């Protein structure tokens, strides 16, 4: 079981993400905006962060940049889950430090699979 922080300002989407990941056996903590995400990250780093791009307070890319600067932040897998689908948006997200990118709308099953893949990649880099 992995610890996952979901950062999403839409309650319906947050519910779908949480349901899919809990069903896959993960422990899920939720934050409704970028500032709440930073507070949660300061408490305890998760194994995976799922970030929306457009949120009140801090954007997803900014949260990712700040996470990467935290001690241990490089070891956290980050998946950007966004409605922004232009190539420039994807490029900006990867430049901010995300490990993977999915666009909305999304399949909850595909999301759970991507999280598993990220966890496997992160585990493989720490062998």
PDB file of N, CA and C in Angstrom, residues 9-83:
ATOM      1  N   UNK A   9      -9.061  20.592  -6.866  1.00  0.00           N
ATOM      2  CA  UNK A   9     -10.052  21.525  -6.310  1.00  0.00           C
ATOM      3  C   UNK A   9     -11.487  21.175  -6.668  1.00  0.00           C
ATOM      4  N   UNK A  10     -11.699  20.212  -7.550  1.00  0.00           N
ATOM      5  CA  UNK A  10     -13.050  19.780  -7.910  1.00  0.00           C
ATOM      6  C   UNK A  10     -13.402  18.557  -7.058  1.00  0.00           C
ATOM      7  N   UNK A  11     -14.408  18.698  -6.192  1.00  0.00           N
ATOM      8  CA  UNK A  11     -14.766  17.637  -5.246  1.00  0.00           C
ATOM      9  C   UNK A  11     -15.193  16.348  -5.951  1.00  0.00           C
ATOM     10  N   UNK A  12     -15.886  16.454  -7.072  1.00  0.00           N
ATOM     11  CA  UNK A  12     -16.324  15.257  -7.787  1.00  0.00           C
ATOM     12  C   UNK A  12     -15.137  14.475  -8.346  1.00  0.00           C
ATOM     13  N   UNK A  13     -14.192  15.187  -8.935  1.00  0.00           N
ATOM     14  CA  UNK A  13     -13.002  14.532  -9.475  1.00  0.00           C
ATOM     15  C   UNK A  13     -12.174  13.949  -8.335  1.00  0.00           C
ATOM     16  N   UNK A  14     -12.055  14.688  -7.254  1.00  0.00           N
ATOM     17  CA  UNK A  14     -11.314  14.204  -6.096  1.00  0.00           C
ATOM     18  C   UNK A  14     -11.926  12.895  -5.575  1.00  0.00           C
ATOM     19  N   UNK A  15     -13.251  12.821  -5.549  1.00  0.00           N
ATOM     20  CA  UNK A  15     -13.927  11.604  -5.102  1.00  0.00           C
ATOM     21  C   UNK A  15     -13.571  10.426  -6.002  1.00  0.00           C
ATOM     22  N   UNK A  16     -13.616  10.629  -7.320  1.00  0.00           N
ATOM     23  CA  UNK A  16     -13.321   9.556  -8.276  1.00  0.00           C
ATOM     24  C   UNK A  16     -11.884   9.077  -8.103  1.00  0.00           C
ATOM     25  N   UNK A  17     -10.949  10.019  -7.980  1.00  0.00           N
ATOM     26  CA  UNK A  17      -9.542   9.656  -7.794  1.00  0.00           C
ATOM     27  C   UNK A  17      -9.377   8.856  -6.501  1.00  0.00           C
ATOM     28  N   UNK A  18      -9.933   9.375  -5.428  1.00  0.00           N
ATOM     29  CA  UNK A  18      -9.808   8.724  -4.131  1.00  0.00           C
ATOM     30  C   UNK A  18     -10.406   7.325  -4.152  1.00  0.00           C
ATOM     31  N   UNK A  19     -11.589   7.190  -4.730  1.00  0.00           N
ATOM     32  CA  UNK A  19     -12.257   5.891  -4.799  1.00  0.00           C
ATOM     33  C   UNK A  19     -11.404   4.880  -5.562  1.00  0.00           C
ATOM     34  N   UNK A  20     -10.891   5.287  -6.723  1.00  0.00           N
ATOM     35  CA  UNK A  20     -10.100   4.377  -7.560  1.00  0.00           C
ATOM     36  C   UNK A  20      -8.826   3.938  -6.848  1.00  0.00           C
ATOM     37  N   UNK A  21      -8.178   4.871  -6.167  1.00  0.00           N
ATOM     38  CA  UNK A  21      -6.912   4.531  -5.514  1.00  0.00           C
ATOM     39  C   UNK A  21      -7.117   3.729  -4.241  1.00  0.00           C
ATOM     40  N   UNK A  22      -8.175   4.026  -3.499  1.00  0.00           N
ATOM     41  CA  UNK A  22      -8.476   3.214  -2.307  1.00  0.00           C
ATOM     42  C   UNK A  22      -8.845   1.793  -2.727  1.00  0.00           C
ATOM     43  N   UNK A  23      -9.590   1.670  -3.808  1.00  0.00           N
ATOM     44  CA  UNK A  23      -9.959   0.354  -4.329  1.00  0.00           C
ATOM     45  C   UNK A  23      -8.710  -0.439  -4.722  1.00  0.00           C
ATOM     46  N   UNK A  24      -7.681   0.262  -5.184  1.00  0.00           N
ATOM     47  CA  UNK A  24      -6.416  -0.381  -5.561  1.00  0.00           C
ATOM     48  C   UNK A  24      -5.527  -0.647  -4.341  1.00  0.00           C
ATOM     49  N   UNK A  25      -6.005  -0.268  -3.148  1.00  0.00           N
ATOM     50  CA  UNK A  25      -5.280  -0.585  -1.926  1.00  0.00           C
ATOM     51  C   UNK A  25      -4.394   0.503  -1.373  1.00  0.00           C
ATOM     52  N   UNK A  26      -4.519   1.710  -1.872  1.00  0.00           N
ATOM     53  CA  UNK A  26      -3.664   2.807  -1.421  1.00  0.00           C
ATOM     54  C   UNK A  26      -4.321   3.629  -0.315  1.00  0.00           C
ATOM     55  N   UNK A  27      -3.491   4.239   0.491  1.00  0.00           N
ATOM     56  CA  UNK A  27      -3.944   5.196   1.501  1.00  0.00           C
ATOM     57  C   UNK A  27      -3.978   6.562   0.821  1.00  0.00           C
ATOM     58  N   UNK A  28      -5.110   7.243   0.861  1.00  0.00           N
ATOM     59  CA  UNK A  28      -5.273   8.495   0.125  1.00  0.00           C
ATOM     60  C   UNK A  28      -5.547   9.653   1.074  1.00  0.00           C
ATOM     61  N   UNK A  29      -4.769  10.717   0.918  1.00  0.00           N
ATOM     62  CA  UNK A  29      -5.009  11.975   1.622  1.00  0.00           C
ATOM     63  C   UNK A  29      -5.355  12.998   0.544  1.00  0.00           C
ATOM     64  N   UNK A  30      -6.269  13.913   0.848  1.00  0.00           N
ATOM     65  CA  UNK A  30      -6.704  14.874  -0.156  1.00  0.00           C
ATOM     66  C   UNK A  30      -6.424  16.304   0.275  1.00  0.00           C
ATOM     67  N   UNK A  31      -6.086  17.132  -0.699  1.00  0.00           N
ATOM     68  CA  UNK A  31      -5.918  18.569  -0.496  1.00  0.00           C
ATOM     69  C   UNK A  31      -6.701  19.264  -1.605  1.00  0.00           C
ATOM     70  N   UNK A  32      -7.374  20.356  -1.256  1.00  0.00           N
ATOM     71  CA  UNK A  32      -8.234  21.041  -2.210  1.00  0.00           C
ATOM     72  C   UNK A  32      -7.580  22.160  -2.996  1.00  0.00           C
ATOM     73  N   UNK A  33      -6.332  22.505  -2.652  1.00  0.00           N
ATOM     74  CA  UNK A  33      -5.625  23.543  -3.402  1.00  0.00           C
ATOM     75  C   UNK A  33      -4.120  23.408  -3.148  1.00  0.00           C
ATOM     76  N   UNK A  34      -3.353  24.232  -3.844  1.00  0.00           N
ATOM     77  CA  UNK A  34      -1.901  24.150  -3.753  1.00  0.00           C
ATOM     78  C   UNK A  34      -1.342  24.460  -2.382  1.00  0.00           C
ATOM     79  N   UNK A  35      -1.936  25.421  -1.677  1.00  0.00           N
ATOM     80  CA  UNK A  35      -1.440  25.764  -0.342  1.00  0.00           C
ATOM     81  C   UNK A  35      -1.702  24.632   0.641  1.00  0.00           C
ATOM     82  N   UNK A  36      -2.879  24.019   0.565  1.00  0.00           N
ATOM     83  CA  UNK A  36      -3.176  22.868   1.426  1.00  0.00           C
ATOM     84  C   UNK A  36      -2.246  21.705   1.094  1.00  0.00           C
ATOM     85  N   UNK A  37      -1.884  21.572  -0.171  1.00  0.00           N
ATOM     86  CA  UNK A  37      -0.938  20.527  -0.569  1.00  0.00           C
ATOM     87  C   UNK A  37       0.417  20.742   0.101  1.00  0.00           C
ATOM     88  N   UNK A  38       0.887  21.975   0.117  1.00  0.00           N
ATOM     89  CA  UNK A  38       2.184  22.262   0.733  1.00  0.00           C
ATOM     90  C   UNK A  38       2.150  21.965   2.231  1.00  0.00           C
ATOM     91  N   UNK A  39       1.037  22.260   2.878  1.00  0.00           N
ATOM     92  CA  UNK A  39       0.895  21.939   4.304  1.00  0.00           C
ATOM     93  C   UNK A  39       0.958  20.424   4.512  1.00  0.00           C
ATOM     94  N   UNK A  40       0.257  19.666   3.673  1.00  0.00           N
ATOM     95  CA  UNK A  40       0.262  18.205   3.785  1.00  0.00           C
ATOM     96  C   UNK A  40       1.655  17.644   3.512  1.00  0.00           C
ATOM     97  N   UNK A  41       2.358  18.207   2.546  1.00  0.00           N
ATOM     98  CA  UNK A  41       3.706  17.741   2.220  1.00  0.00           C
ATOM     99  C   UNK A  41       4.681  18.045   3.350  1.00  0.00           C
ATOM    100  N   UNK A  42       4.480  19.159   4.035  1.00  0.00           N
ATOM    101  CA  UNK A  42       5.354  19.513   5.155  1.00  0.00           C
ATOM    102  C   UNK A  42       5.157  18.558   6.331  1.00  0.00           C
ATOM    103  N   UNK A  43       3.933  18.025   6.480  1.00  0.00           N
ATOM    104  CA  UNK A  43       3.651  17.077   7.564  1.00  0.00           C
ATOM    105  C   UNK A  43       4.350  15.749   7.330  1.00  0.00           C
ATOM    106  N   UNK A  44       4.154  15.179   6.150  1.00  0.00           N
ATOM    107  CA  UNK A  44       4.746  13.889   5.815  1.00  0.00           C
ATOM    108  C   UNK A  44       4.719  13.708   4.313  1.00  0.00           C
ATOM    109  N   UNK A  45       5.860  13.352   3.747  1.00  0.00           N
ATOM    110  CA  UNK A  45       5.915  13.142   2.308  1.00  0.00           C
ATOM    111  C   UNK A  45       5.216  11.837   1.938  1.00  0.00           C
ATOM    112  N   UNK A  46       4.356  11.870   0.932  1.00  0.00           N
ATOM    113  CA  UNK A  46       3.710  10.645   0.448  1.00  0.00           C
ATOM    114  C   UNK A  46       4.642   9.916  -0.517  1.00  0.00           C
ATOM    115  N   UNK A  47       4.179   8.783  -0.999  1.00  0.00           N
ATOM    116  CA  UNK A  47       4.921   8.062  -2.037  1.00  0.00           C
ATOM    117  C   UNK A  47       4.618   8.642  -3.412  1.00  0.00           C
ATOM    118  N   UNK A  48       3.372   9.107  -3.583  1.00  0.00           N
ATOM    119  CA  UNK A  48       2.905   9.642  -4.868  1.00  0.00           C
ATOM    120  C   UNK A  48       2.056  10.883  -4.607  1.00  0.00           C
ATOM    121  N   UNK A  49       2.205  11.879  -5.486  1.00  0.00           N
ATOM    122  CA  UNK A  49       1.335  13.054  -5.475  1.00  0.00           C
ATOM    123  C   UNK A  49       0.647  13.110  -6.836  1.00  0.00           C
ATOM    124  N   UNK A  50      -0.667  13.266  -6.803  1.00  0.00           N
ATOM    125  CA  UNK A  50      -1.435  13.484  -8.030  1.00  0.00           C
ATOM    126  C   UNK A  50      -1.888  14.931  -7.993  1.00  0.00           C
ATOM    127  N   UNK A  51      -1.446  15.702  -8.971  1.00  0.00           N
ATOM    128  CA  UNK A  51      -1.658  17.150  -8.985  1.00  0.00           C
ATOM    129  C   UNK A  51      -2.531  17.610 -10.133  1.00  0.00           C
ATOM    130  N   UNK A  52      -3.519  18.416  -9.799  1.00  0.00           N
ATOM    131  CA  UNK A  52      -4.242  19.167 -10.818  1.00  0.00           C
ATOM    132  C   UNK A  52      -3.342  20.347 -11.207  1.00  0.00           C
ATOM    133  N   UNK A  53      -3.517  20.886 -12.367  1.00  0.00           N
ATOM    134  CA  UNK A  53      -2.714  22.036 -12.798  1.00  0.00           C
ATOM    135  C   UNK A  53      -3.301  23.337 -12.266  1.00  0.00           C
ATOM    136  N   UNK A  54      -4.578  23.571 -12.586  1.00  0.00           N
ATOM    137  CA  UNK A  54      -5.210  24.856 -12.291  1.00  0.00           C
ATOM    138  C   UNK A  54      -5.983  24.772 -10.978  1.00  0.00           C
ATOM    139  N   UNK A  55      -5.412  25.427  -9.947  1.00  0.00           N
ATOM    140  CA  UNK A  55      -6.029  25.416  -8.619  1.00  0.00           C
ATOM    141  C   UNK A  55      -5.859  26.781  -7.977  1.00  0.00           C
ATOM    142  N   UNK A  56      -6.695  27.073  -6.989  1.00  0.00           N
ATOM    143  CA  UNK A  56      -6.485  28.310  -6.225  1.00  0.00           C
ATOM    144  C   UNK A  56      -5.169  28.235  -5.445  1.00  0.00           C
ATOM    145  N   UNK A  57      -4.595  29.366  -5.167  1.00  0.00           N
ATOM    146  CA  UNK A  57      -3.369  29.407  -4.362  1.00  0.00           C
ATOM    147  C   UNK A  57      -2.133  29.186  -5.209  1.00  0.00           C
ATOM    148  N   UNK A  58      -1.705  27.950  -5.293  1.00  0.00           N
ATOM    149  CA  UNK A  58      -0.536  27.592  -6.092  1.00  0.00           C
ATOM    150  C   UNK A  58      -0.948  26.635  -7.200  1.00  0.00           C
ATOM    151  N   UNK A  59      -0.368  26.794  -8.362  1.00  0.00           N
ATOM    152  CA  UNK A  59      -0.654  25.880  -9.466  1.00  0.00           C
ATOM    153  C   UNK A  59       0.044  24.541  -9.226  1.00  0.00           C
ATOM    154  N   UNK A  60      -0.401  23.525  -9.938  1.00  0.00           N
ATOM    155  CA  UNK A  60       0.237  22.217  -9.848  1.00  0.00           C
ATOM    156  C   UNK A  60       1.721  22.253 -10.149  1.00  0.00           C
ATOM    157  N   UNK A  61       2.150  22.907 -11.247  1.00  0.00           N
ATOM    158  CA  UNK A  61       3.584  22.967 -11.512  1.00  0.00           C
ATOM    159  C   UNK A  61       4.372  23.646 -10.388  1.00  0.00           C
ATOM    160  N   UNK A  62       3.801  24.675  -9.772  1.00  0.00           N
ATOM    161  CA  UNK A  62       4.497  25.352  -8.677  1.00  0.00           C
ATOM    162  C   UNK A  62       4.601  24.440  -7.453  1.00  0.00           C
ATOM    163  N   UNK A  63       3.553  23.699  -7.163  1.00  0.00           N
ATOM    164  CA  UNK A  63       3.609  22.735  -6.056  1.00  0.00           C
ATOM    165  C   UNK A  63       4.708  21.714  -6.333  1.00  0.00           C
ATOM    166  N   UNK A  64       4.780  21.228  -7.561  1.00  0.00           N
ATOM    167  CA  UNK A  64       5.797  20.245  -7.921  1.00  0.00           C
ATOM    168  C   UNK A  64       7.204  20.828  -7.754  1.00  0.00           C
ATOM    169  N   UNK A  65       7.417  22.046  -8.232  1.00  0.00           N
ATOM    170  CA  UNK A  65       8.739  22.684  -8.078  1.00  0.00           C
ATOM    171  C   UNK A  65       9.134  22.766  -6.607  1.00  0.00           C
ATOM    172  N   UNK A  66       8.198  23.196  -5.772  1.00  0.00           N
ATOM    173  CA  UNK A  66       8.481  23.332  -4.342  1.00  0.00           C
ATOM    174  C   UNK A  66       8.717  21.974  -3.683  1.00  0.00           C
ATOM    175  N   UNK A  67       7.959  20.970  -4.092  1.00  0.00           N
ATOM    176  CA  UNK A  67       8.164  19.620  -3.569  1.00  0.00           C
ATOM    177  C   UNK A  67       9.569  19.139  -3.894  1.00  0.00           C
ATOM    178  N   UNK A  68       9.994  19.353  -5.119  1.00  0.00           N
ATOM    179  CA  UNK A  68      11.322  18.884  -5.542  1.00  0.00           C
ATOM    180  C   UNK A  68      12.445  19.559  -4.754  1.00  0.00           C
ATOM    181  N   UNK A  69      12.195  20.738  -4.209  1.00  0.00           N
ATOM    182  CA  UNK A  69      13.198  21.449  -3.411  1.00  0.00           C
ATOM    183  C   UNK A  69      13.233  20.989  -1.953  1.00  0.00           C
ATOM    184  N   UNK A  70      12.203  20.260  -1.520  1.00  0.00           N
ATOM    185  CA  UNK A  70      12.130  19.791  -0.137  1.00  0.00           C
ATOM    186  C   UNK A  70      13.072  18.600   0.061  1.00  0.00           C
ATOM    187  N   UNK A  71      13.613  18.438   1.276  1.00  0.00           N
ATOM    188  CA  UNK A  71      14.405  17.226   1.546  1.00  0.00           C
ATOM    189  C   UNK A  71      13.541  15.984   1.316  1.00  0.00           C
ATOM    190  N   UNK A  72      14.022  15.074   0.484  1.00  0.00           N
ATOM    191  CA  UNK A  72      13.276  13.865   0.149  1.00  0.00           C
ATOM    192  C   UNK A  72      12.277  14.051  -0.973  1.00  0.00           C
ATOM    193  N   UNK A  73      12.079  15.267  -1.415  1.00  0.00           N
ATOM    194  CA  UNK A  73      11.097  15.552  -2.462  1.00  0.00           C
ATOM    195  C   UNK A  73      11.403  14.928  -3.805  1.00  0.00           C
ATOM    196  N   UNK A  74      12.663  14.642  -4.057  1.00  0.00           N
ATOM    197  CA  UNK A  74      13.042  13.993  -5.322  1.00  0.00           C
ATOM    198  C   UNK A  74      12.598  12.537  -5.367  1.00  0.00           C
ATOM    199  N   UNK A  75      12.305  11.970  -4.192  1.00  0.00           N
ATOM    200  CA  UNK A  75      11.916  10.557  -4.118  1.00  0.00           C
ATOM    201  C   UNK A  75      10.415  10.335  -4.229  1.00  0.00           C
ATOM    202  N   UNK A  76       9.650  11.409  -4.360  1.00  0.00           N
ATOM    203  CA  UNK A  76       8.187  11.318  -4.456  1.00  0.00           C
ATOM    204  C   UNK A  76       7.793  11.298  -5.937  1.00  0.00           C
ATOM    205  N   UNK A  77       6.993  10.320  -6.327  1.00  0.00           N
ATOM    206  CA  UNK A  77       6.508  10.259  -7.704  1.00  0.00           C
ATOM    207  C   UNK A  77       5.379  11.277  -7.863  1.00  0.00           C
ATOM    208  N   UNK A  78       5.399  12.018  -8.974  1.00  0.00           N
ATOM    209  CA  UNK A  78       4.378  13.051  -9.211  1.00  0.00           C
ATOM    210  C   UNK A  78       3.703  12.800 -10.558  1.00  0.00           C
ATOM    211  N   UNK A  79       2.378  12.728 -10.492  1.00  0.00           N
ATOM    212  CA  UNK A  79       1.547  12.590 -11.687  1.00  0.00           C
ATOM    213  C   UNK A  79       0.696  13.843 -11.820  1.00  0.00           C
ATOM    214  N   UNK A  80       0.829  14.538 -12.926  1.00  0.00           N
ATOM    215  CA  UNK A  80      -0.020  15.693 -13.211  1.00  0.00           C
ATOM    216  C   UNK A  80      -1.263  15.181 -13.922  1.00  0.00           C
ATOM    217  N   UNK A  81      -2.429  15.522 -13.373  1.00  0.00           N
ATOM    218  CA  UNK A  81      -3.708  15.129 -13.949  1.00  0.00           C
ATOM    219  C   UNK A  81      -4.451  16.417 -14.272  1.00  0.00           C
ATOM    220  N   UNK A  82      -4.526  16.752 -15.563  1.00  0.00           N
ATOM    221  CA  UNK A  82      -4.997  18.081 -15.944  1.00  0.00           C
ATOM    222  C   UNK A  82      -5.850  18.058 -17.200  1.00  0.00           C
ATOM    223  N   UNK A  83      -6.715  19.059 -17.300  1.00  0.00           N
ATOM    224  CA  UNK A  83      -7.484  19.261 -18.523  1.00  0.00           C
ATOM    225  C   UNK A  83      -6.622  19.921 -19.598  1.00  0.00           C
TER     226      UNK A  83
END
